[in-house]
PDB file of N, CA and C in Angstrom:
ATOM      1  N   MET A 115     -27.275  60.491 110.181  1.00 50.00           N
ATOM      2  CA  MET A 115     -26.811  61.821 109.909  1.00 50.00           C
ATOM      3  C   MET A 115     -27.891  62.790 110.358  1.00 50.00           C
ATOM      4  N   LYS A 116     -27.467  63.820 111.096  1.00 51.00           N
ATOM      5  CA  LYS A 116     -28.414  64.790 111.612  1.00 51.00           C
ATOM      6  C   LYS A 116     -28.079  66.163 111.042  1.00 51.00           C
ATOM      7  N   HIS A 117     -29.050  66.824 110.469  1.00 51.00           N
ATOM      8  CA  HIS A 117     -28.860  68.163 109.921  1.00 51.00           C
ATOM      9  C   HIS A 117     -29.307  69.171 110.970  1.00 51.00           C
ATOM     10  N   THR A 118     -28.516  70.210 111.172  1.00 57.00           N
ATOM     11  CA  THR A 118     -28.893  71.248 112.129  1.00 57.00           C
ATOM     12  C   THR A 118     -28.865  72.607 111.449  1.00 57.00           C
ATOM     13  N   PHE A 119     -29.657  73.491 111.941  1.00 53.00           N
ATOM     14  CA  PHE A 119     -29.732  74.840 111.405  1.00 53.00           C
ATOM     15  C   PHE A 119     -29.651  75.820 112.559  1.00 53.00           C
ATOM     16  N   GLU A 120     -28.769  76.778 112.435  1.00 53.00           N
ATOM     17  CA  GLU A 120     -28.617  77.804 113.465  1.00 53.00           C
ATOM     18  C   GLU A 120     -29.407  79.051 113.051  1.00 53.00           C
ATOM     19  N   PRO A 121     -30.406  79.443 113.812  1.00 55.00           N
ATOM     20  CA  PRO A 121     -31.160  80.666 113.487  1.00 55.00           C
ATOM     21  C   PRO A 121     -30.235  81.875 113.438  1.00 55.00           C
ATOM     22  N   GLY A 122     -30.489  82.753 112.511  1.00 58.00           N
ATOM     23  CA  GLY A 122     -29.673  83.955 112.367  1.00 58.00           C
ATOM     24  C   GLY A 122     -28.460  83.739 111.479  1.00 58.00           C
ATOM     25  N   GLU A 123     -28.204  82.538 111.077  1.00 54.00           N
ATOM     26  CA  GLU A 123     -27.077  82.206 110.210  1.00 54.00           C
ATOM     27  C   GLU A 123     -27.610  81.435 109.001  1.00 54.00           C
ATOM     28  N   PRO A 124     -28.405  82.069 108.138  1.00 58.00           N
ATOM     29  CA  PRO A 124     -29.076  81.336 107.057  1.00 58.00           C
ATOM     30  C   PRO A 124     -28.141  80.711 106.029  1.00 58.00           C
ATOM     31  N   CYS A 125     -26.899  81.157 105.945  1.00 58.00           N
ATOM     32  CA  CYS A 125     -25.988  80.605 104.941  1.00 58.00           C
ATOM     33  C   CYS A 125     -25.029  79.568 105.512  1.00 58.00           C
ATOM     34  N   ASN A 126     -25.103  79.301 106.797  1.00 63.00           N
ATOM     35  CA  ASN A 126     -24.209  78.334 107.425  1.00 63.00           C
ATOM     36  C   ASN A 126     -24.993  77.118 107.884  1.00 63.00           C
ATOM     37  N   TYR A 127     -24.495  75.954 107.500  1.00 67.00           N
ATOM     38  CA  TYR A 127     -25.146  74.712 107.884  1.00 67.00           C
ATOM     39  C   TYR A 127     -24.128  73.787 108.517  1.00 67.00           C
ATOM     40  N   MET A 128     -24.605  72.927 109.391  1.00 75.00           N
ATOM     41  CA  MET A 128     -23.748  71.955 110.029  1.00 75.00           C
ATOM     42  C   MET A 128     -24.355  70.574 109.820  1.00 75.00           C
ATOM     43  N   VAL A 129     -23.512  69.627 109.509  1.00 81.00           N
ATOM     44  CA  VAL A 129     -23.954  68.252 109.343  1.00 81.00           C
ATOM     45  C   VAL A 129     -23.191  67.414 110.357  1.00 81.00           C
ATOM     46  N   SER A 130     -23.914  66.653 111.136  1.00 88.00           N
ATOM     47  CA  SER A 130     -23.285  65.768 112.107  1.00 88.00           C
ATOM     48  C   SER A 130     -23.263  64.356 111.538  1.00 88.00           C
ATOM     49  N   LEU A 131     -22.084  63.741 111.576  1.00 90.00           N
ATOM     50  CA  LEU A 131     -21.927  62.378 111.093  1.00 90.00           C
ATOM     51  C   LEU A 131     -21.401  61.510 112.226  1.00 90.00           C
ATOM     52  N   THR A 132     -21.831  60.279 112.236  1.00 92.00           N
ATOM     53  CA  THR A 132     -21.239  59.338 113.177  1.00 92.00           C
ATOM     54  C   THR A 132     -19.832  59.021 112.670  1.00 92.00           C
ATOM     55  N   PRO A 133     -18.964  58.522 113.520  1.00 92.00           N
ATOM     56  CA  PRO A 133     -17.622  58.153 113.041  1.00 92.00           C
ATOM     57  C   PRO A 133     -17.670  57.162 111.876  1.00 92.00           C
ATOM     58  N   ASN A 134     -18.594  56.224 111.917  1.00 94.00           N
ATOM     59  CA  ASN A 134     -18.720  55.256 110.835  1.00 94.00           C
ATOM     60  C   ASN A 134     -19.151  55.938 109.533  1.00 94.00           C
ATOM     61  N   GLU A 135     -20.097  56.857 109.611  1.00 94.00           N
ATOM     62  CA  GLU A 135     -20.537  57.593 108.414  1.00 94.00           C
ATOM     63  C   GLU A 135     -19.387  58.435 107.854  1.00 94.00           C
ATOM     64  N   ALA A 136     -18.631  59.053 108.735  1.00 94.00           N
ATOM     65  CA  ALA A 136     -17.508  59.887 108.297  1.00 94.00           C
ATOM     66  C   ALA A 136     -16.459  59.036 107.576  1.00 94.00           C
ATOM     67  N   ARG A 137     -16.160  57.859 108.095  1.00 93.00           N
ATOM     68  CA  ARG A 137     -15.190  56.966 107.439  1.00 93.00           C
ATOM     69  C   ARG A 137     -15.698  56.519 106.068  1.00 93.00           C
ATOM     70  N   LYS A 138     -16.978  56.199 105.977  1.00 95.00           N
ATOM     71  CA  LYS A 138     -17.551  55.785 104.685  1.00 95.00           C
ATOM     72  C   LYS A 138     -17.472  56.919 103.664  1.00 95.00           C
ATOM     73  N   LEU A 139     -17.800  58.123 104.114  1.00 95.00           N
ATOM     74  CA  LEU A 139     -17.726  59.271 103.215  1.00 95.00           C
ATOM     75  C   LEU A 139     -16.277  59.540 102.811  1.00 95.00           C
ATOM     76  N   ALA A 140     -15.345  59.382 103.736  1.00 95.00           N
ATOM     77  CA  ALA A 140     -13.930  59.558 103.406  1.00 95.00           C
ATOM     78  C   ALA A 140     -13.488  58.552 102.357  1.00 95.00           C
ATOM     79  N   ASP A 141     -13.970  57.320 102.458  1.00 96.00           N
ATOM     80  CA  ASP A 141     -13.637  56.303 101.452  1.00 96.00           C
ATOM     81  C   ASP A 141     -14.158  56.715 100.075  1.00 96.00           C
ATOM     82  N   ILE A 142     -15.360  57.226 100.035  1.00 96.00           N
ATOM     83  CA  ILE A 142     -15.946  57.681  98.772  1.00 96.00           C
ATOM     84  C   ILE A 142     -15.142  58.852  98.210  1.00 96.00           C
ATOM     85  N   LEU A 143     -14.704  59.741  99.089  1.00 96.00           N
ATOM     86  CA  LEU A 143     -13.978  60.933  98.660  1.00 96.00           C
ATOM     87  C   LEU A 143     -12.555  60.636  98.192  1.00 96.00           C
ATOM     88  N   GLN A 144     -12.044  59.442  98.473  1.00 96.00           N
ATOM     89  CA  GLN A 144     -10.709  59.088  97.983  1.00 96.00           C
ATOM     90  C   GLN A 144     -10.661  59.143  96.451  1.00 96.00           C
ATOM     91  N   LYS A 145     -11.715  58.671  95.800  1.00 96.00           N
ATOM     92  CA  LYS A 145     -11.771  58.714  94.335  1.00 96.00           C
ATOM     93  C   LYS A 145     -11.821  60.168  93.851  1.00 96.00           C
ATOM     94  N   VAL A 146     -12.621  60.978  94.514  1.00 97.00           N
ATOM     95  CA  VAL A 146     -12.717  62.394  94.161  1.00 97.00           C
ATOM     96  C   VAL A 146     -11.351  63.059  94.336  1.00 97.00           C
ATOM     97  N   ARG A 147     -10.659  62.706  95.419  1.00 97.00           N
ATOM     98  CA  ARG A 147      -9.338  63.268  95.686  1.00 97.00           C
ATOM     99  C   ARG A 147      -8.376  62.970  94.530  1.00 97.00           C
ATOM    100  N   LYS A 148      -8.373  61.743  94.054  1.00 98.00           N
ATOM    101  CA  LYS A 148      -7.482  61.365  92.952  1.00 98.00           C
ATOM    102  C   LYS A 148      -7.812  62.152  91.679  1.00 98.00           C
ATOM    103  N   GLU A 149      -9.092  62.325  91.406  1.00 97.00           N
ATOM    104  CA  GLU A 149      -9.503  63.090  90.226  1.00 97.00           C
ATOM    105  C   GLU A 149      -9.069  64.557  90.350  1.00 97.00           C
ATOM    106  N   LEU A 150      -9.234  65.119  91.540  1.00 98.00           N
ATOM    107  CA  LEU A 150      -8.833  66.508  91.751  1.00 98.00           C
ATOM    108  C   LEU A 150      -7.319  66.665  91.647  1.00 98.00           C
ATOM    109  N   GLU A 151      -6.573  65.700  92.158  1.00 98.00           N
ATOM    110  CA  GLU A 151      -5.109  65.759  92.052  1.00 98.00           C
ATOM    111  C   GLU A 151      -4.675  65.778  90.592  1.00 98.00           C
ATOM    112  N   LYS A 152      -5.323  64.969  89.756  1.00 97.00           N
ATOM    113  CA  LYS A 152      -4.992  64.941  88.332  1.00 97.00           C
ATOM    114  C   LYS A 152      -5.276  66.292  87.680  1.00 97.00           C
ATOM    115  N   LYS A 153      -6.412  66.890  88.028  1.00 97.00           N
ATOM    116  CA  LYS A 153      -6.772  68.185  87.444  1.00 97.00           C
ATOM    117  C   LYS A 153      -5.818  69.281  87.909  1.00 97.00           C
ATOM    118  N   VAL A 154      -5.461  69.272  89.189  1.00 97.00           N
ATOM    119  CA  VAL A 154      -4.507  70.261  89.696  1.00 97.00           C
ATOM    120  C   VAL A 154      -3.178  70.110  88.960  1.00 97.00           C
ATOM    121  N   GLU A 155      -2.704  68.891  88.819  1.00 97.00           N
ATOM    122  CA  GLU A 155      -1.432  68.639  88.143  1.00 97.00           C
ATOM    123  C   GLU A 155      -1.482  69.096  86.683  1.00 97.00           C
ATOM    124  N   LYS A 156      -2.604  68.826  86.019  1.00 95.00           N
ATOM    125  CA  LYS A 156      -2.763  69.242  84.618  1.00 95.00           C
ATOM    126  C   LYS A 156      -2.607  70.753  84.482  1.00 95.00           C
ATOM    127  N   TYR A 157      -3.333  71.496  85.316  1.00 95.00           N
ATOM    128  CA  TYR A 157      -3.285  72.949  85.198  1.00 95.00           C
ATOM    129  C   TYR A 157      -1.991  73.528  85.767  1.00 95.00           C
ATOM    130  N   ARG A 158      -1.377  72.846  86.708  1.00 95.00           N
ATOM    131  CA  ARG A 158      -0.073  73.281  87.218  1.00 95.00           C
ATOM    132  C   ARG A 158       0.970  73.166  86.106  1.00 95.00           C
ATOM    133  N   ASP A 159       0.916  72.070  85.341  1.00 94.00           N
ATOM    134  CA  ASP A 159       1.841  71.895  84.218  1.00 94.00           C
ATOM    135  C   ASP A 159       1.657  72.989  83.175  1.00 94.00           C
ATOM    136  N   ILE A 160       0.408  73.311  82.872  1.00 93.00           N
ATOM    137  CA  ILE A 160       0.131  74.375  81.902  1.00 93.00           C
ATOM    138  C   ILE A 160       0.658  75.702  82.424  1.00 93.00           C
ATOM    139  N   LEU A 161       0.408  75.977  83.696  1.00 93.00           N
ATOM    140  CA  LEU A 161       0.856  77.231  84.296  1.00 93.00           C
ATOM    141  C   LEU A 161       2.377  77.304  84.328  1.00 93.00           C
ATOM    142  N   ASP A 162       3.027  76.203  84.696  1.00 93.00           N
ATOM    143  CA  ASP A 162       4.489  76.171  84.742  1.00 93.00           C
ATOM    144  C   ASP A 162       5.106  76.342  83.362  1.00 93.00           C
ATOM    145  N   GLY A 163       4.386  75.914  82.343  1.00 92.00           N
ATOM    146  CA  GLY A 163       4.867  76.067  80.969  1.00 92.00           C
ATOM    147  C   GLY A 163       4.721  77.480  80.445  1.00 92.00           C
ATOM    148  N   GLY A 164       4.077  78.338  81.213  1.00 90.00           N
ATOM    149  CA  GLY A 164       3.925  79.734  80.816  1.00 90.00           C
ATOM    150  C   GLY A 164       2.867  79.968  79.766  1.00 90.00           C
ATOM    151  N   GLU A 165       2.014  78.998  79.526  1.00 86.00           N
ATOM    152  CA  GLU A 165       1.022  79.106  78.457  1.00 86.00           C
ATOM    153  C   GLU A 165      -0.409  79.197  78.996  1.00 86.00           C
ATOM    154  N   ALA A 166      -0.563  79.377  80.289  1.00 89.00           N
ATOM    155  CA  ALA A 166      -1.897  79.332  80.894  1.00 89.00           C
ATOM    156  C   ALA A 166      -2.678  80.614  80.635  1.00 89.00           C
ATOM    157  N   THR A 167      -3.946  80.440  80.299  1.00 94.00           N
ATOM    158  CA  THR A 167      -4.845  81.578  80.194  1.00 94.00           C
ATOM    159  C   THR A 167      -5.329  81.936  81.602  1.00 94.00           C
ATOM    160  N   GLU A 168      -5.987  83.045  81.720  1.00 95.00           N
ATOM    161  CA  GLU A 168      -6.536  83.440  83.026  1.00 95.00           C
ATOM    162  C   GLU A 168      -7.562  82.415  83.508  1.00 95.00           C
ATOM    163  N   ARG A 169      -8.348  81.899  82.589  1.00 96.00           N
ATOM    164  CA  ARG A 169      -9.345  80.880  82.927  1.00 96.00           C
ATOM    165  C   ARG A 169      -8.667  79.621  83.477  1.00 96.00           C
ATOM    166  N   GLN A 170      -7.590  79.200  82.835  1.00 95.00           N
ATOM    167  CA  GLN A 170      -6.872  78.016  83.295  1.00 95.00           C
ATOM    168  C   GLN A 170      -6.244  78.246  84.669  1.00 95.00           C
ATOM    169  N   GLN A 171      -5.749  79.448  84.904  1.00 95.00           N
ATOM    170  CA  GLN A 171      -5.207  79.777  86.225  1.00 95.00           C
ATOM    171  C   GLN A 171      -6.300  79.698  87.278  1.00 95.00           C
ATOM    172  N   ASN A 172      -7.460  80.242  86.952  1.00 95.00           N
ATOM    173  CA  ASN A 172      -8.581  80.205  87.886  1.00 95.00           C
ATOM    174  C   ASN A 172      -9.029  78.769  88.159  1.00 95.00           C
ATOM    175  N   LEU A 173      -9.045  77.935  87.130  1.00 96.00           N
ATOM    176  CA  LEU A 173      -9.411  76.535  87.315  1.00 96.00           C
ATOM    177  C   LEU A 173      -8.420  75.835  88.240  1.00 96.00           C
ATOM    178  N   LYS A 174      -7.138  76.104  88.059  1.00 95.00           N
ATOM    179  CA  LYS A 174      -6.119  75.495  88.921  1.00 95.00           C
ATOM    180  C   LYS A 174      -6.372  75.867  90.376  1.00 95.00           C
ATOM    181  N   PHE A 175      -6.610  77.142  90.640  1.00 95.00           N
ATOM    182  CA  PHE A 175      -6.847  77.584  92.016  1.00 95.00           C
ATOM    183  C   PHE A 175      -8.139  76.989  92.581  1.00 95.00           C
ATOM    184  N   ASP A 176      -9.163  76.895  91.741  1.00 96.00           N
ATOM    185  CA  ASP A 176     -10.428  76.305  92.177  1.00 96.00           C
ATOM    186  C   ASP A 176     -10.253  74.833  92.532  1.00 96.00           C
ATOM    187  N   TYR A 177      -9.545  74.088  91.677  1.00 97.00           N
ATOM    188  CA  TYR A 177      -9.302  72.666  91.962  1.00 97.00           C
ATOM    189  C   TYR A 177      -8.422  72.490  93.192  1.00 97.00           C
ATOM    190  N   GLU A 178      -7.469  73.383  93.396  1.00 96.00           N
ATOM    191  CA  GLU A 178      -6.626  73.308  94.601  1.00 96.00           C
ATOM    192  C   GLU A 178      -7.459  73.522  95.859  1.00 96.00           C
ATOM    193  N   ASP A 179      -8.372  74.480  95.809  1.00 95.00           N
ATOM    194  CA  ASP A 179      -9.255  74.732  96.952  1.00 95.00           C
ATOM    195  C   ASP A 179     -10.123  73.516  97.255  1.00 95.00           C
ATOM    196  N   LYS A 180     -10.684  72.931  96.218  1.00 95.00           N
ATOM    197  CA  LYS A 180     -11.531  71.745  96.404  1.00 95.00           C
ATOM    198  C   LYS A 180     -10.716  70.575  96.945  1.00 95.00           C
ATOM    199  N   LEU A 181      -9.513  70.404  96.426  1.00 96.00           N
ATOM    200  CA  LEU A 181      -8.642  69.327  96.887  1.00 96.00           C
ATOM    201  C   LEU A 181      -8.288  69.514  98.355  1.00 96.00           C
ATOM    202  N   GLU A 182      -7.994  70.731  98.744  1.00 95.00           N
ATOM    203  CA  GLU A 182      -7.676  71.015 100.144  1.00 95.00           C
ATOM    204  C   GLU A 182      -8.856  70.669 101.055  1.00 95.00           C
ATOM    205  N   LEU A 183     -10.057  71.004 100.639  1.00 93.00           N
ATOM    206  CA  LEU A 183     -11.254  70.694 101.414  1.00 93.00           C
ATOM    207  C   LEU A 183     -11.448  69.187 101.553  1.00 93.00           C
ATOM    208  N   VAL A 184     -11.332  68.467 100.444  1.00 95.00           N
ATOM    209  CA  VAL A 184     -11.516  67.014 100.457  1.00 95.00           C
ATOM    210  C   VAL A 184     -10.445  66.352 101.316  1.00 95.00           C
ATOM    211  N   GLU A 185      -9.191  66.765 101.150  1.00 95.00           N
ATOM    212  CA  GLU A 185      -8.117  66.181 101.945  1.00 95.00           C
ATOM    213  C   GLU A 185      -8.284  66.475 103.435  1.00 95.00           C
ATOM    214  N   GLY A 186      -8.742  67.662 103.753  1.00 93.00           N
ATOM    215  CA  GLY A 186      -9.003  68.006 105.148  1.00 93.00           C
ATOM    216  C   GLY A 186     -10.066  67.121 105.755  1.00 93.00           C
ATOM    217  N   PHE A 187     -11.140  66.879 105.000  1.00 93.00           N
ATOM    218  CA  PHE A 187     -12.198  66.009 105.513  1.00 93.00           C
ATOM    219  C   PHE A 187     -11.686  64.580 105.699  1.00 93.00           C
ATOM    220  N   ILE A 188     -10.940  64.092 104.731  1.00 94.00           N
ATOM    221  CA  ILE A 188     -10.400  62.740 104.814  1.00 94.00           C
ATOM    222  C   ILE A 188      -9.497  62.602 106.045  1.00 94.00           C
ATOM    223  N   ARG A 189      -8.652  63.598 106.290  1.00 93.00           N
ATOM    224  CA  ARG A 189      -7.775  63.565 107.471  1.00 93.00           C
ATOM    225  C   ARG A 189      -8.595  63.510 108.752  1.00 93.00           C
ATOM    226  N   LEU A 190      -9.609  64.355 108.836  1.00 90.00           N
ATOM    227  CA  LEU A 190     -10.436  64.371 110.049  1.00 90.00           C
ATOM    228  C   LEU A 190     -11.194  63.062 110.247  1.00 90.00           C
ATOM    229  N   ALA A 191     -11.692  62.518 109.163  1.00 91.00           N
ATOM    230  CA  ALA A 191     -12.530  61.325 109.242  1.00 91.00           C
ATOM    231  C   ALA A 191     -11.733  60.056 109.513  1.00 91.00           C
ATOM    232  N   THR A 192     -10.452  60.082 109.228  1.00 87.00           N
ATOM    233  CA  THR A 192      -9.665  58.860 109.383  1.00 87.00           C
ATOM    234  C   THR A 192      -8.731  58.912 110.585  1.00 87.00           C
ATOM    235  N   LYS A 193      -8.935  59.854 111.463  1.00 81.00           N
ATOM    236  CA  LYS A 193      -8.106  59.932 112.687  1.00 81.00           C
ATOM    237  C   LYS A 193      -8.446  58.795 113.614  1.00 81.00           C
TER     238      LYS A 193
END
């Protein structure tokens, strides 16, 4: 794995992975994906029931964002 830094872009980082490293990381992220799916479903049920607080709504959106990121990486790594 090679870390690179672009001058002038202090908040942006790029990580280069070999295809084998990417597949291994995708395998590890499968467990994370399942956990995030459960959390999204939990808060979706609360929201659908009309009983969600603002905090619970925010958690649902946060977990959805994280799930989308993890699923995107898994898709890219397993092509």
